[in-house]
Amino acid sequence: MVAEIAGNAVPKSLLAAREALAGLKAPRVKTEAEQKLDEVLRDLKSTKSKAAQEAARRKLERLKARLEALKLAAGSAAATGDAKLARKVAKEIRDAARELGRALAAAGGDAGSAGVAASAGTASVAATETKTGEQIKTVAAPAVGTPGQGNDLATLKSEAMGMLKELKKIMRKLRETGLHPNIPSKDRIEMEKMFAEAEREMAGLQAAAMPGPAMPGLDAVSVHGVDLRA
């Protein structure tokens, strides 16, 4: 049978499709196998996020351990006009900023959002209710990803911003090396090239360490209480 609406013939297939859509009043309930698969996928995401955060933490600690040596080397290069030493320090900063930025980006997946919320001071204690006869006993579950553990994503990003501030100070000191007039032209060009590469990777680190999704063209001034202009 063919129905007519406003003088236009409607094919039976369209009518059948409309009736089928009308019958979908409630979403399909997942099977037990599908629910178990969802749990497995959630566990995998959580494990991957924790591993990525631990990797970022290790890279951050290694950079902290090298910070004083980088400051001393930058001061020496600036005082003596040693372009090769300045280039070496800038290269180390470039590589460290690149590695840390990539590690933070890897740790910032969907599974890591729980750690961000916990460290930001949102609800960190879950209540579990167990019934014993006529009584209901409330048991507090341990907090997950608390800032004191130092492994949650927001804490990592905050520390990375502080580290970025120190790296910017070192780069400013390194640029004083270029004030010496007797640096050979070739060394000066190579030094400036490395400076540009280091600052590009530092910009990438800043984007990865932002508390939320980075916006194109965003020039942050203060993040996590850290003044990036200093």
GROMACS .gro file of C-alpha atoms in nm, residues 90-91 93-95 97 164 167-168 170-175 191-206:
model
   31
   90ALA     CA    1   7.052   2.573   2.424
   91LYS     CA    2   7.056   2.230   2.261
   93ILE     CA    3   6.726   2.292   2.681
   94ARG     CA    4   6.569   2.222   2.342
   95ASP     CA    5   6.589   1.845   2.386
   97ALA     CA    6   6.171   2.079   2.662
  164LEU     CA    7   5.962   2.650   3.211
  167LEU     CA    8   6.441   2.768   3.146
  168LYS     CA    9   6.332   3.107   3.015
  170ILE     CA   10   6.854   3.060   3.136
  171MET     CA   11   6.772   3.145   2.774
  172ARG     CA   12   6.778   3.517   2.855
  173LYS     CA   13   7.123   3.472   3.009
  174LEU     CA   14   7.239   3.274   2.705
  175ARG     CA   15   7.136   3.557   2.474
  191MET     CA   16   7.413   2.981   1.804
  192GLU     CA   17   7.113   3.190   1.703
  193LYS     CA   18   6.969   2.896   1.512
  194MET     CA   19   6.991   2.676   1.821
  195PHE     CA   20   6.837   2.950   2.034
  196ALA     CA   21   6.538   2.962   1.797
  197GLU     CA   22   6.497   2.584   1.811
  198ALA     CA   23   6.512   2.583   2.192
  199GLU     CA   24   6.251   2.856   2.220
  200ARG     CA   25   6.023   2.677   1.975
  201GLU     CA   26   6.035   2.361   2.187
  202MET     CA   27   5.976   2.567   2.502
  203ALA     CA   28   5.662   2.707   2.340
  204GLY     CA   29   5.551   2.349   2.278
  205LEU     CA   30   5.619   2.263   2.641
  206GLN     CA   31   5.411   2.563   2.751
   0.00000   0.00000   0.00000
